[in-house]
Amino acid sequence: ANVINDCKAALAAQTSMPTSIFVAARTCSPELTVVNGNISKNDSDNYQSRATLNCSTGYETNGLAWSDCLATGNWSVSTLQCSDIDECAQNSNLCNNGRCNNMPGSYMCNCSLGYGGQKCGTNVDECSSNPCGPNANCTDGIASFSCDCETGYAYLGKGYPNNCTDVDTCITNRLCENGGTCQNIADGLNCTCHHNFTGDTCANLSSICVRDNPCRN
């Protein structure tokens, strides 16, 4: 009877001992799906490893930013995804002088007339192409320019090869006096005087005899 009791006691002691469960190392598959980014792992694809999501420039995390390799051989999250950042919505003044258009991972500014640069902050120099031509000084404006002609030249308007053209002073002023012949030149005029007259405009008598008529009788 004692032998039987000892056997029962030994069996009871065995069944009451804690049981260890061995979990074999597993590799998670298939590979994670990653959208608009990449992942970094602390232990390859093995059980209990963690894959952390790193978003590409212009994107941000959408939902969980990591996934764990489970004992079942599956990832806790099968897809890690980054969403596009709407830079235009985040900053209404992103394009200084233009309209902001959101792009995948970026943005683009459509500049107002007269402005350029990535953020439309640069005034386009309309004078850089020398629109006034020679004989003029160009003043740049916002989406415009103005021509200040040099002396002896007049502004014809935009669209002419040379916006400032030589003024025929002989026609406009008629400055040659006493029958002098006028010749238009680049910066004014030249008068060719008849005999007995002299000066820039032929206004002066060249001979004292003609001027004062001192000889009498």
JSON list of C-alpha atoms in Angstrom, two decimals, residues 21-29 41-51 67-76:
[
{"chain": "A", "resi": 21, "resn": "ILE", "atom": "CA", "xyz": [6.74, 26.20, -23.99]},
{"chain": "A", "resi": 22, "resn": "PHE", "atom": "CA", "xyz": [9.46, 26.48, -26.63]},
{"chain": "A", "resi": 23, "resn": "VAL", "atom": "CA", "xyz": [8.69, 28.76, -29.54]},
{"chain": "A", "resi": 24, "resn": "ALA", "atom": "CA", "xyz": [10.82, 28.14, -32.55]},
{"chain": "A", "resi": 25, "resn": "ALA", "atom": "CA", "xyz": [12.32, 31.21, -34.22]},
{"chain": "A", "resi": 26, "resn": "ARG", "atom": "CA", "xyz": [10.28, 32.24, -37.23]},
{"chain": "A", "resi": 27, "resn": "THR", "atom": "CA", "xyz": [10.89, 34.53, -40.15]},
{"chain": "A", "resi": 28, "resn": "CYS", "atom": "CA", "xyz": [8.07, 36.89, -41.12]},
{"chain": "A", "resi": 29, "resn": "SER", "atom": "CA", "xyz": [6.90, 36.77, -44.69]},
{"chain": "A", "resi": 41, "resn": "LYS", "atom": "CA", "xyz": [14.62, 46.86, -39.00]},
{"chain": "A", "resi": 42, "resn": "ASN", "atom": "CA", "xyz": [16.36, 46.08, -35.72]},
{"chain": "A", "resi": 43, "resn": "ASP", "atom": "CA", "xyz": [16.68, 42.32, -36.45]},
{"chain": "A", "resi": 44, "resn": "SER", "atom": "CA", "xyz": [16.05, 41.53, -40.09]},
{"chain": "A", "resi": 45, "resn": "ASP", "atom": "CA", "xyz": [12.75, 39.63, -40.51]},
{"chain": "A", "resi": 46, "resn": "ASN", "atom": "CA", "xyz": [13.03, 37.43, -37.43]},
{"chain": "A", "resi": 47, "resn": "TYR", "atom": "CA", "xyz": [10.48, 36.94, -34.69]},
{"chain": "A", "resi": 48, "resn": "GLN", "atom": "CA", "xyz": [10.09, 39.97, -32.38]},
{"chain": "A", "resi": 49, "resn": "SER", "atom": "CA", "xyz": [11.98, 42.24, -34.76]},
{"chain": "A", "resi": 50, "resn": "ARG", "atom": "CA", "xyz": [10.45, 45.67, -35.45]},
{"chain": "A", "resi": 51, "resn": "ALA", "atom": "CA", "xyz": [10.29, 47.49, -38.77]},
{"chain": "A", "resi": 67, "resn": "SER", "atom": "CA", "xyz": [5.21, 46.79, -37.53]},
{"chain": "A", "resi": 68, "resn": "ASP", "atom": "CA", "xyz": [6.33, 43.86, -35.36]},
{"chain": "A", "resi": 69, "resn": "CYS", "atom": "CA", "xyz": [7.21, 40.33, -36.48]},
{"chain": "A", "resi": 70, "resn": "LEU", "atom": "CA", "xyz": [4.86, 37.97, -34.62]},
{"chain": "A", "resi": 71, "resn": "ALA", "atom": "CA", "xyz": [5.35, 34.33, -33.55]},
{"chain": "A", "resi": 72, "resn": "THR", "atom": "CA", "xyz": [2.85, 33.35, -36.24]},
{"chain": "A", "resi": 73, "resn": "GLY", "atom": "CA", "xyz": [5.31, 34.45, -38.90]},
{"chain": "A", "resi": 74, "resn": "ASN", "atom": "CA", "xyz": [3.18, 37.45, -39.88]},
{"chain": "A", "resi": 75, "resn": "TRP", "atom": "CA", "xyz": [3.76, 41.16, -39.45]},
{"chain": "A", "resi": 76, "resn": "SER", "atom": "CA", "xyz": [1.44, 42.94, -37.02]}
]
